[in-house]
Amino acid sequence: MHDNPPRPPLLQRMPPGAWTVLTWCAVAGVALMLYATMTHDTAPLIAGLTIAMALPLAWARRRPSPVLAVMLAELVAATALQQPAVRIWPLLLAADSMVCFITATRSRRAGITAAAVTLAVQEAVWQLVQWSRDGQDRVFAPAFLTLTTLIALTVLVAWMVGASIRQRREYGEALRAQAAVQAVTAERLRIARELHDMVAHSIGIIAIQAGAGSRMIDTQPAQARDALSAIETTSRETLKGLRRMLGVLRQPESEPVESAPFAGLADIDRLAATTTAAGVHVDVRQRGERRPLPTGIDQSAFRIIQESVTNVVRHARTRNCRVSIDYRSEELDIEVVDDGNGDAAPDGSGYGIAGMRERVALLNGHFSAGSRPEGGFRVSARLPVPAQAP
């Protein structure tokens, strides 16, 4: 089962053609702003100069750091030529935009370096503009401090916006990576539960039948032959189930996954017959209106009953077991009761009870298992069923 992948951020969903259009729009915008701040006595020369100054922005997406260096060099050159401050503000804006872009798309160190270098160059340029003026044209405190602070704030805001964009992207990537790891872990646990339930039941039946056959082979050859036949049937069914599971695991992800047949409550009678043949009579009682159940609930219900019956066969030392299945309007009740010695896993090392508890927890149900006061062992599970089951 493949879930729909999460949608990438908006900037990553934009086609390459849109980025090209936006890049050239930025080049044209900066060129127009530069052209508007300059004198137009020699219009063709000024137009060519503004286009040449804005043209490096066309490579901003691929080479942001060199483009930022060019923007800062143009800023220093314009200042050295004693251009008025009003004519260099488009270059300040372009440099701040490059700081935001580098911080958002490159590493944290690259963003900090770009912001620091831009701030240092812009402050130096402002100092150069200030002290290159005549004494009467200089801007003194507090106006000087205000403009100095404003330059620093613009660089800081550009860096903070870029850092916020980068952190949001990294956070989304971390969430997707965590979800992928959790999905792999959940799938491994599911496969482990399926293998445990399938193999444990089959091996338990085979072990009992083999023991009975070895005891009766000399005195009751017909019963020993029946035991060997049951061993053969159980082994073939188990191998068939393992092949189906391995086939699904080996299927390439690029191919559609075919839903492999799974055991459900419809196979309860077959389970009861196999267990009865192993020497433990299973009395199946079903109440309520039988109806189709969701795949997860149907399969989990069967596996819980199978594991409970397997524990009875292996540990309870009894010849009787009762399975009750109650179809209710909003839930499915399951109960497996025996009158044995009350042990589900005497050595405490089994994973059957834990696996059943995990299955029920994944379905938001209720599970209990323990010895009964009157003797024997009881397993109970309540699985909520959606109002409209498929």
PDB file of C-alpha atoms in Angstrom, residues 71-346:
ATOM      1  CA  MET A  71      26.536  43.580  -6.805  1.00  0.00           C
ATOM      2  CA  LEU A  72      28.712  44.695  -3.917  1.00  0.00           C
ATOM      3  CA  ALA A  73      31.564  45.552  -6.301  1.00  0.00           C
ATOM      4  CA  GLU A  74      29.198  47.687  -8.377  1.00  0.00           C
ATOM      5  CA  LEU A  75      28.025  49.365  -5.180  1.00  0.00           C
ATOM      6  CA  VAL A  76      31.607  50.194  -4.175  1.00  0.00           C
ATOM      7  CA  ALA A  77      32.445  51.388  -7.705  1.00  0.00           C
ATOM      8  CA  ALA A  78      29.402  53.652  -7.871  1.00  0.00           C
ATOM      9  CA  THR A  79      30.311  55.122  -4.517  1.00  0.00           C
ATOM     10  CA  ALA A  80      33.944  55.607  -5.493  1.00  0.00           C
ATOM     11  CA  LEU A  81      32.758  57.552  -8.560  1.00  0.00           C
ATOM     12  CA  GLN A  82      30.968  59.854  -6.104  1.00  0.00           C
ATOM     13  CA  GLN A  83      27.480  58.976  -7.282  1.00  0.00           C
ATOM     14  CA  PRO A  84      24.694  60.429  -5.112  1.00  0.00           C
ATOM     15  CA  ALA A  85      23.249  58.123  -2.482  1.00  0.00           C
ATOM     16  CA  VAL A  86      19.869  58.115  -4.223  1.00  0.00           C
ATOM     17  CA  ARG A  87      21.464  56.415  -7.250  1.00  0.00           C
ATOM     18  CA  ILE A  88      22.885  53.445  -5.358  1.00  0.00           C
ATOM     19  CA  TRP A  89      19.809  52.349  -3.395  1.00  0.00           C
ATOM     20  CA  PRO A  90      18.712  49.844  -6.142  1.00  0.00           C
ATOM     21  CA  LEU A  91      22.085  48.142  -5.690  1.00  0.00           C
ATOM     22  CA  LEU A  92      21.513  48.028  -1.931  1.00  0.00           C
ATOM     23  CA  LEU A  93      18.119  46.423  -2.525  1.00  0.00           C
ATOM     24  CA  ALA A  94      19.586  43.870  -4.970  1.00  0.00           C
ATOM     25  CA  ALA A  95      22.349  42.941  -2.511  1.00  0.00           C
ATOM     26  CA  ASP A  96      19.846  42.456   0.335  1.00  0.00           C
ATOM     27  CA  SER A  97      17.715  40.248  -1.933  1.00  0.00           C
ATOM     28  CA  MET A  98      20.777  38.113  -2.720  1.00  0.00           C
ATOM     29  CA  VAL A  99      21.472  37.745   1.015  1.00  0.00           C
ATOM     30  CA  CYS A 100      17.915  36.453   1.502  1.00  0.00           C
ATOM     31  CA  PHE A 101      18.248  34.028  -1.424  1.00  0.00           C
ATOM     32  CA  ILE A 102      21.639  32.661  -0.313  1.00  0.00           C
ATOM     33  CA  THR A 103      20.422  32.197   3.270  1.00  0.00           C
ATOM     34  CA  ALA A 104      17.286  30.373   2.089  1.00  0.00           C
ATOM     35  CA  THR A 105      18.936  28.039  -0.430  1.00  0.00           C
ATOM     36  CA  ARG A 106      22.472  27.496   0.844  1.00  0.00           C
ATOM     37  CA  SER A 107      24.026  26.368   4.123  1.00  0.00           C
ATOM     38  CA  ARG A 108      23.719  28.224   7.401  1.00  0.00           C
ATOM     39  CA  ARG A 109      27.381  29.260   7.247  1.00  0.00           C
ATOM     40  CA  ALA A 110      26.995  30.598   3.703  1.00  0.00           C
ATOM     41  CA  GLY A 111      23.992  32.696   4.759  1.00  0.00           C
ATOM     42  CA  ILE A 112      25.789  34.173   7.771  1.00  0.00           C
ATOM     43  CA  THR A 113      28.875  34.927   5.665  1.00  0.00           C
ATOM     44  CA  ALA A 114      26.809  36.628   2.956  1.00  0.00           C
ATOM     45  CA  ALA A 115      24.954  38.749   5.511  1.00  0.00           C
ATOM     46  CA  ALA A 116      28.146  39.747   7.333  1.00  0.00           C
ATOM     47  CA  VAL A 117      30.028  40.693   4.161  1.00  0.00           C
ATOM     48  CA  THR A 118      27.036  42.616   2.767  1.00  0.00           C
ATOM     49  CA  LEU A 119      26.565  44.498   6.030  1.00  0.00           C
ATOM     50  CA  ALA A 120      30.252  45.397   6.205  1.00  0.00           C
ATOM     51  CA  VAL A 121      30.361  46.615   2.577  1.00  0.00           C
ATOM     52  CA  GLN A 122      27.136  48.611   2.834  1.00  0.00           C
ATOM     53  CA  GLU A 123      28.225  50.272   6.080  1.00  0.00           C
ATOM     54  CA  ALA A 124      31.628  51.075   4.546  1.00  0.00           C
ATOM     55  CA  VAL A 125      29.910  52.520   1.482  1.00  0.00           C
ATOM     56  CA  TRP A 126      27.696  54.693   3.665  1.00  0.00           C
ATOM     57  CA  GLN A 127      30.747  55.906   5.570  1.00  0.00           C
ATOM     58  CA  LEU A 128      32.457  56.680   2.247  1.00  0.00           C
ATOM     59  CA  VAL A 129      29.418  58.596   1.007  1.00  0.00           C
ATOM     60  CA  GLN A 130      29.274  60.512   4.282  1.00  0.00           C
ATOM     61  CA  TRP A 131      32.925  61.551   4.472  1.00  0.00           C
ATOM     62  CA  SER A 132      33.301  62.246   0.738  1.00  0.00           C
ATOM     63  CA  ARG A 133      30.847  65.099   1.057  1.00  0.00           C
ATOM     64  CA  ASP A 134      31.740  68.621   1.945  1.00  0.00           C
ATOM     65  CA  GLY A 135      31.293  69.602   5.533  1.00  0.00           C
ATOM     66  CA  GLN A 136      28.023  71.380   4.873  1.00  0.00           C
ATOM     67  CA  ASP A 137      26.464  68.358   3.097  1.00  0.00           C
ATOM     68  CA  ARG A 138      27.368  65.753   5.709  1.00  0.00           C
ATOM     69  CA  VAL A 139      24.656  64.073   7.734  1.00  0.00           C
ATOM     70  CA  PHE A 140      25.353  64.302  11.438  1.00  0.00           C
ATOM     71  CA  ALA A 141      23.910  62.423  14.420  1.00  0.00           C
ATOM     72  CA  PRO A 142      21.234  61.411  15.079  1.00  0.00           C
ATOM     73  CA  ALA A 143      20.363  61.233  11.353  1.00  0.00           C
ATOM     74  CA  PHE A 144      23.651  59.474  10.627  1.00  0.00           C
ATOM     75  CA  LEU A 145      23.007  56.853  13.293  1.00  0.00           C
ATOM     76  CA  THR A 146      19.452  56.399  12.045  1.00  0.00           C
ATOM     77  CA  LEU A 147      20.580  55.682   8.480  1.00  0.00           C
ATOM     78  CA  THR A 148      23.353  53.394   9.727  1.00  0.00           C
ATOM     79  CA  THR A 149      20.821  51.444  11.806  1.00  0.00           C
ATOM     80  CA  LEU A 150      18.407  51.294   8.869  1.00  0.00           C
ATOM     81  CA  ILE A 151      21.069  49.732   6.634  1.00  0.00           C
ATOM     82  CA  ALA A 152      21.863  47.152   9.320  1.00  0.00           C
ATOM     83  CA  LEU A 153      18.169  46.384   9.824  1.00  0.00           C
ATOM     84  CA  THR A 154      17.545  45.788   6.118  1.00  0.00           C
ATOM     85  CA  VAL A 155      20.384  43.260   5.981  1.00  0.00           C
ATOM     86  CA  LEU A 156      19.178  41.631   9.202  1.00  0.00           C
ATOM     87  CA  VAL A 157      15.597  41.364   7.929  1.00  0.00           C
ATOM     88  CA  ALA A 158      16.797  39.855   4.638  1.00  0.00           C
ATOM     89  CA  TRP A 159      18.852  37.276   6.552  1.00  0.00           C
ATOM     90  CA  MET A 160      15.988  36.441   8.937  1.00  0.00           C
ATOM     91  CA  VAL A 161      13.523  35.935   6.075  1.00  0.00           C
ATOM     92  CA  GLY A 162      15.964  33.624   4.292  1.00  0.00           C
ATOM     93  CA  ALA A 163      16.726  31.742   7.509  1.00  0.00           C
ATOM     94  CA  SER A 164      13.013  31.261   8.157  1.00  0.00           C
ATOM     95  CA  ILE A 165      12.503  29.835   4.662  1.00  0.00           C
ATOM     96  CA  ARG A 166      15.496  27.493   5.058  1.00  0.00           C
ATOM     97  CA  GLN A 167      14.391  26.307   8.513  1.00  0.00           C
ATOM     98  CA  ARG A 168      10.895  25.612   7.250  1.00  0.00           C
ATOM     99  CA  ARG A 169      12.291  23.566   4.384  1.00  0.00           C
ATOM    100  CA  GLU A 170      14.644  21.636   6.676  1.00  0.00           C
ATOM    101  CA  TYR A 171      11.806  21.024   9.123  1.00  0.00           C
ATOM    102  CA  GLY A 172       9.638  19.608   6.350  1.00  0.00           C
ATOM    103  CA  GLU A 173      12.462  17.369   5.152  1.00  0.00           C
ATOM    104  CA  ALA A 174      13.057  16.148   8.712  1.00  0.00           C
ATOM    105  CA  LEU A 175       9.353  15.346   9.124  1.00  0.00           C
ATOM    106  CA  ARG A 176       9.301  13.411   5.842  1.00  0.00           C
ATOM    107  CA  ALA A 177      12.452  11.493   6.811  1.00  0.00           C
ATOM    108  CA  GLN A 178      10.987  10.671  10.228  1.00  0.00           C
ATOM    109  CA  ALA A 179       7.733   9.523   8.635  1.00  0.00           C
ATOM    110  CA  ALA A 180       9.677   7.294   6.249  1.00  0.00           C
ATOM    111  CA  VAL A 181      11.626   5.714   9.128  1.00  0.00           C
ATOM    112  CA  GLN A 182       8.420   5.173  11.096  1.00  0.00           C
ATOM    113  CA  ALA A 183       6.763   3.592   8.064  1.00  0.00           C
ATOM    114  CA  VAL A 184       9.693   1.204   7.607  1.00  0.00           C
ATOM    115  CA  THR A 185       9.645   0.309  11.303  1.00  0.00           C
ATOM    116  CA  ALA A 186       5.879  -0.267  11.262  1.00  0.00           C
ATOM    117  CA  GLU A 187       6.207  -2.463   8.184  1.00  0.00           C
ATOM    118  CA  ARG A 188       8.970  -4.502   9.802  1.00  0.00           C
ATOM    119  CA  LEU A 189       6.838  -5.007  12.911  1.00  0.00           C
ATOM    120  CA  ARG A 190       3.860  -6.011  10.788  1.00  0.00           C
ATOM    121  CA  ILE A 191       5.929  -8.567   8.870  1.00  0.00           C
ATOM    122  CA  ALA A 192       7.402  -9.869  12.116  1.00  0.00           C
ATOM    123  CA  ARG A 193       3.922 -10.336  13.590  1.00  0.00           C
ATOM    124  CA  GLU A 194       2.690 -12.103  10.460  1.00  0.00           C
ATOM    125  CA  LEU A 195       5.672 -14.449  10.421  1.00  0.00           C
ATOM    126  CA  HIS A 196       5.347 -15.156  14.117  1.00  0.00           C
ATOM    127  CA  ASP A 197       1.638 -15.895  13.931  1.00  0.00           C
ATOM    128  CA  MET A 198       1.973 -18.030  10.819  1.00  0.00           C
ATOM    129  CA  VAL A 199       5.050 -20.014  11.803  1.00  0.00           C
ATOM    130  CA  ALA A 200       4.290 -20.406  15.511  1.00  0.00           C
ATOM    131  CA  HIS A 201       0.874 -21.941  14.876  1.00  0.00           C
ATOM    132  CA  SER A 202       2.131 -24.261  12.153  1.00  0.00           C
ATOM    133  CA  ILE A 203       5.204 -25.418  14.078  1.00  0.00           C
ATOM    134  CA  GLY A 204       3.053 -26.034  17.161  1.00  0.00           C
ATOM    135  CA  ILE A 205       0.669 -28.230  15.176  1.00  0.00           C
ATOM    136  CA  ILE A 206       3.540 -30.053  13.463  1.00  0.00           C
ATOM    137  CA  ALA A 207       5.314 -30.687  16.773  1.00  0.00           C
ATOM    138  CA  ILE A 208       2.205 -32.189  18.362  1.00  0.00           C
ATOM    139  CA  GLN A 209       1.394 -34.321  15.321  1.00  0.00           C
ATOM    140  CA  ALA A 210       4.993 -35.532  15.084  1.00  0.00           C
ATOM    141  CA  GLY A 211       4.991 -36.512  18.757  1.00  0.00           C
ATOM    142  CA  ALA A 212       1.710 -38.344  18.410  1.00  0.00           C
ATOM    143  CA  GLY A 213       2.883 -40.107  15.250  1.00  0.00           C
ATOM    144  CA  SER A 214       6.112 -41.275  16.840  1.00  0.00           C
ATOM    145  CA  ARG A 215       4.196 -42.762  19.782  1.00  0.00           C
ATOM    146  CA  MET A 216       1.638 -44.551  17.608  1.00  0.00           C
ATOM    147  CA  ILE A 217       3.773 -45.675  14.683  1.00  0.00           C
ATOM    148  CA  ASP A 218       4.277 -49.196  16.084  1.00  0.00           C
ATOM    149  CA  THR A 219       0.918 -49.791  17.739  1.00  0.00           C
ATOM    150  CA  GLN A 220      -1.491 -47.702  15.624  1.00  0.00           C
ATOM    151  CA  PRO A 221       0.001 -47.240  12.149  1.00  0.00           C
ATOM    152  CA  ALA A 222      -3.258 -45.837  10.724  1.00  0.00           C
ATOM    153  CA  GLN A 223      -3.345 -42.977  13.271  1.00  0.00           C
ATOM    154  CA  ALA A 224       0.378 -42.397  12.737  1.00  0.00           C
ATOM    155  CA  ARG A 225      -0.290 -42.119   8.986  1.00  0.00           C
ATOM    156  CA  ASP A 226      -3.003 -39.551   9.686  1.00  0.00           C
ATOM    157  CA  ALA A 227      -0.582 -37.544  11.823  1.00  0.00           C
ATOM    158  CA  LEU A 228       2.006 -37.547   9.036  1.00  0.00           C
ATOM    159  CA  SER A 229      -0.673 -36.463   6.574  1.00  0.00           C
ATOM    160  CA  ALA A 230      -1.629 -33.564   8.862  1.00  0.00           C
ATOM    161  CA  ILE A 231       2.039 -32.579   9.119  1.00  0.00           C
ATOM    162  CA  GLU A 232       2.337 -32.587   5.329  1.00  0.00           C
ATOM    163  CA  THR A 233      -0.817 -30.476   4.886  1.00  0.00           C
ATOM    164  CA  THR A 234       0.229 -27.930   7.521  1.00  0.00           C
ATOM    165  CA  SER A 235       3.733 -27.690   6.086  1.00  0.00           C
ATOM    166  CA  ARG A 236       2.462 -27.079   2.561  1.00  0.00           C
ATOM    167  CA  GLU A 237       0.035 -24.376   3.702  1.00  0.00           C
ATOM    168  CA  THR A 238       2.763 -22.654   5.706  1.00  0.00           C
ATOM    169  CA  LEU A 239       5.212 -22.738   2.813  1.00  0.00           C
ATOM    170  CA  LYS A 240       2.537 -21.366   0.506  1.00  0.00           C
ATOM    171  CA  GLY A 241       1.898 -18.461   2.869  1.00  0.00           C
ATOM    172  CA  LEU A 242       5.618 -17.743   3.218  1.00  0.00           C
ATOM    173  CA  ARG A 243       6.052 -17.724  -0.565  1.00  0.00           C
ATOM    174  CA  ARG A 244       3.208 -15.219  -0.923  1.00  0.00           C
ATOM    175  CA  MET A 245       4.755 -12.955   1.696  1.00  0.00           C
ATOM    176  CA  LEU A 246       8.245 -13.163   0.170  1.00  0.00           C
ATOM    177  CA  GLY A 247       6.759 -12.469  -3.257  1.00  0.00           C
ATOM    178  CA  VAL A 248       5.253  -9.224  -2.004  1.00  0.00           C
ATOM    179  CA  LEU A 249       8.529  -8.225  -0.309  1.00  0.00           C
ATOM    180  CA  ARG A 250      10.571  -8.918  -3.449  1.00  0.00           C
ATOM    181  CA  GLN A 251       8.218  -7.036  -5.759  1.00  0.00           C
ATOM    182  CA  PRO A 252       9.888  -3.871  -7.120  1.00  0.00           C
ATOM    183  CA  GLU A 253       8.450  -0.626  -5.814  1.00  0.00           C
ATOM    184  CA  SER A 254       7.981   0.628  -9.386  1.00  0.00           C
ATOM    185  CA  GLU A 255       5.424  -2.116 -10.037  1.00  0.00           C
ATOM    186  CA  PRO A 256       1.915  -2.032  -8.581  1.00  0.00           C
ATOM    187  CA  VAL A 257       1.699  -4.156  -5.461  1.00  0.00           C
ATOM    188  CA  GLU A 258      -0.803  -6.944  -5.771  1.00  0.00           C
ATOM    189  CA  SER A 259      -2.773  -7.657  -2.652  1.00  0.00           C
ATOM    190  CA  ALA A 260      -1.761 -11.108  -1.544  1.00  0.00           C
ATOM    191  CA  PRO A 261      -4.483 -13.379  -0.163  1.00  0.00           C
ATOM    192  CA  PHE A 262      -4.680 -13.154   3.600  1.00  0.00           C
ATOM    193  CA  ALA A 263      -6.296 -15.233   6.293  1.00  0.00           C
ATOM    194  CA  GLY A 264      -9.451 -13.815   7.817  1.00  0.00           C
ATOM    195  CA  LEU A 265     -12.416 -14.880   9.902  1.00  0.00           C
ATOM    196  CA  ALA A 266     -13.682 -16.885   6.945  1.00  0.00           C
ATOM    197  CA  ASP A 267     -10.807 -19.313   7.660  1.00  0.00           C
ATOM    198  CA  ILE A 268     -11.808 -19.932  11.283  1.00  0.00           C
ATOM    199  CA  ASP A 269     -13.402 -23.289  10.461  1.00  0.00           C
ATOM    200  CA  ARG A 270     -10.223 -24.456   8.732  1.00  0.00           C
ATOM    201  CA  LEU A 271      -8.176 -23.316  11.744  1.00  0.00           C
ATOM    202  CA  ALA A 272     -10.517 -25.176  14.086  1.00  0.00           C
ATOM    203  CA  ALA A 273     -10.292 -28.341  11.998  1.00  0.00           C
ATOM    204  CA  THR A 274      -6.486 -28.222  11.912  1.00  0.00           C
ATOM    205  CA  THR A 275      -6.270 -27.646  15.657  1.00  0.00           C
ATOM    206  CA  THR A 276      -8.795 -30.385  16.380  1.00  0.00           C
ATOM    207  CA  ALA A 277      -6.710 -32.772  14.293  1.00  0.00           C
ATOM    208  CA  ALA A 278      -3.759 -31.859  16.520  1.00  0.00           C
ATOM    209  CA  GLY A 279      -5.665 -33.044  19.589  1.00  0.00           C
ATOM    210  CA  VAL A 280      -7.341 -29.850  20.890  1.00  0.00           C
ATOM    211  CA  HIS A 281     -11.038 -29.534  20.095  1.00  0.00           C
ATOM    212  CA  VAL A 282     -11.973 -25.950  19.162  1.00  0.00           C
ATOM    213  CA  ASP A 283     -15.602 -24.988  19.730  1.00  0.00           C
ATOM    214  CA  VAL A 284     -16.370 -21.948  17.549  1.00  0.00           C
ATOM    215  CA  ARG A 285     -19.390 -19.855  18.539  1.00  0.00           C
ATOM    216  CA  GLN A 286     -20.445 -16.887  16.449  1.00  0.00           C
ATOM    217  CA  ARG A 287     -23.135 -14.434  17.466  1.00  0.00           C
ATOM    218  CA  GLY A 288     -24.663 -11.471  15.703  1.00  0.00           C
ATOM    219  CA  GLU A 289     -25.075 -10.781  12.023  1.00  0.00           C
ATOM    220  CA  ARG A 290     -21.970 -11.802  10.114  1.00  0.00           C
ATOM    221  CA  ARG A 291     -20.874  -9.079   7.679  1.00  0.00           C
ATOM    222  CA  PRO A 292     -17.784  -8.104   5.703  1.00  0.00           C
ATOM    223  CA  LEU A 293     -15.168  -6.349   7.815  1.00  0.00           C
ATOM    224  CA  PRO A 294     -12.312  -4.014   6.850  1.00  0.00           C
ATOM    225  CA  THR A 295      -9.218  -5.914   5.847  1.00  0.00           C
ATOM    226  CA  GLY A 296      -7.137  -4.821   8.835  1.00  0.00           C
ATOM    227  CA  ILE A 297      -9.805  -5.790  11.363  1.00  0.00           C
ATOM    228  CA  ASP A 298     -10.601  -9.098   9.658  1.00  0.00           C
ATOM    229  CA  GLN A 299      -6.957 -10.137   9.452  1.00  0.00           C
ATOM    230  CA  SER A 300      -6.110  -8.984  12.982  1.00  0.00           C
ATOM    231  CA  ALA A 301      -9.113 -10.809  14.431  1.00  0.00           C
ATOM    232  CA  PHE A 302      -8.037 -14.044  12.773  1.00  0.00           C
ATOM    233  CA  ARG A 303      -4.417 -13.678  13.897  1.00  0.00           C
ATOM    234  CA  ILE A 304      -5.479 -13.023  17.483  1.00  0.00           C
ATOM    235  CA  ILE A 305      -7.599 -16.159  17.502  1.00  0.00           C
ATOM    236  CA  GLN A 306      -4.858 -18.158  15.799  1.00  0.00           C
ATOM    237  CA  GLU A 307      -2.217 -17.074  18.307  1.00  0.00           C
ATOM    238  CA  SER A 308      -4.540 -17.752  21.235  1.00  0.00           C
ATOM    239  CA  VAL A 309      -5.354 -21.232  19.950  1.00  0.00           C
ATOM    240  CA  THR A 310      -1.648 -21.872  19.329  1.00  0.00           C
ATOM    241  CA  ASN A 311      -0.897 -21.001  22.951  1.00  0.00           C
ATOM    242  CA  VAL A 312      -3.605 -23.413  24.062  1.00  0.00           C
ATOM    243  CA  VAL A 313      -2.093 -26.192  21.954  1.00  0.00           C
ATOM    244  CA  ARG A 314       1.452 -25.541  23.138  1.00  0.00           C
ATOM    245  CA  HIS A 315       1.021 -24.582  26.776  1.00  0.00           C
ATOM    246  CA  ALA A 316      -2.446 -25.161  28.243  1.00  0.00           C
ATOM    247  CA  ARG A 317      -2.321 -28.987  28.425  1.00  0.00           C
ATOM    248  CA  THR A 318      -6.010 -29.320  27.703  1.00  0.00           C
ATOM    249  CA  ARG A 319      -8.092 -30.927  24.988  1.00  0.00           C
ATOM    250  CA  ASN A 320     -10.816 -28.284  24.750  1.00  0.00           C
ATOM    251  CA  CYS A 321     -10.927 -24.651  23.739  1.00  0.00           C
ATOM    252  CA  ARG A 322     -13.807 -22.240  23.052  1.00  0.00           C
ATOM    253  CA  VAL A 323     -13.681 -19.379  20.556  1.00  0.00           C
ATOM    254  CA  SER A 324     -16.457 -16.783  20.683  1.00  0.00           C
ATOM    255  CA  ILE A 325     -16.930 -14.160  17.951  1.00  0.00           C
ATOM    256  CA  ASP A 326     -19.597 -11.532  18.573  1.00  0.00           C
ATOM    257  CA  TYR A 327     -20.538  -9.222  15.689  1.00  0.00           C
ATOM    258  CA  ARG A 328     -21.901  -6.050  17.254  1.00  0.00           C
ATOM    259  CA  SER A 329     -23.049  -2.848  15.610  1.00  0.00           C
ATOM    260  CA  GLU A 330     -19.927  -0.821  16.431  1.00  0.00           C
ATOM    261  CA  GLU A 331     -17.353  -3.401  17.475  1.00  0.00           C
ATOM    262  CA  LEU A 332     -16.191  -6.979  17.120  1.00  0.00           C
ATOM    263  CA  ASP A 333     -15.740  -8.940  20.345  1.00  0.00           C
ATOM    264  CA  ILE A 334     -13.393 -11.922  20.434  1.00  0.00           C
ATOM    265  CA  GLU A 335     -12.894 -14.317  23.306  1.00  0.00           C
ATOM    266  CA  VAL A 336     -10.742 -17.446  23.495  1.00  0.00           C
ATOM    267  CA  VAL A 337     -11.146 -19.526  26.673  1.00  0.00           C
ATOM    268  CA  ASP A 338      -9.623 -22.838  27.750  1.00  0.00           C
ATOM    269  CA  ASP A 339      -9.773 -24.919  30.916  1.00  0.00           C
ATOM    270  CA  GLY A 340      -6.085 -25.818  31.049  1.00  0.00           C
ATOM    271  CA  ASN A 341      -3.368 -24.951  33.521  1.00  0.00           C
ATOM    272  CA  GLY A 342      -3.694 -21.179  33.002  1.00  0.00           C
ATOM    273  CA  ASP A 343      -0.285 -20.610  31.357  1.00  0.00           C
ATOM    274  CA  ALA A 344      -0.071 -18.684  28.086  1.00  0.00           C
ATOM    275  CA  ALA A 345       3.726 -18.646  27.856  1.00  0.00           C
ATOM    276  CA  PRO A 346       5.305 -20.359  30.856  1.00  0.00           C
TER     277      PRO A 346
END
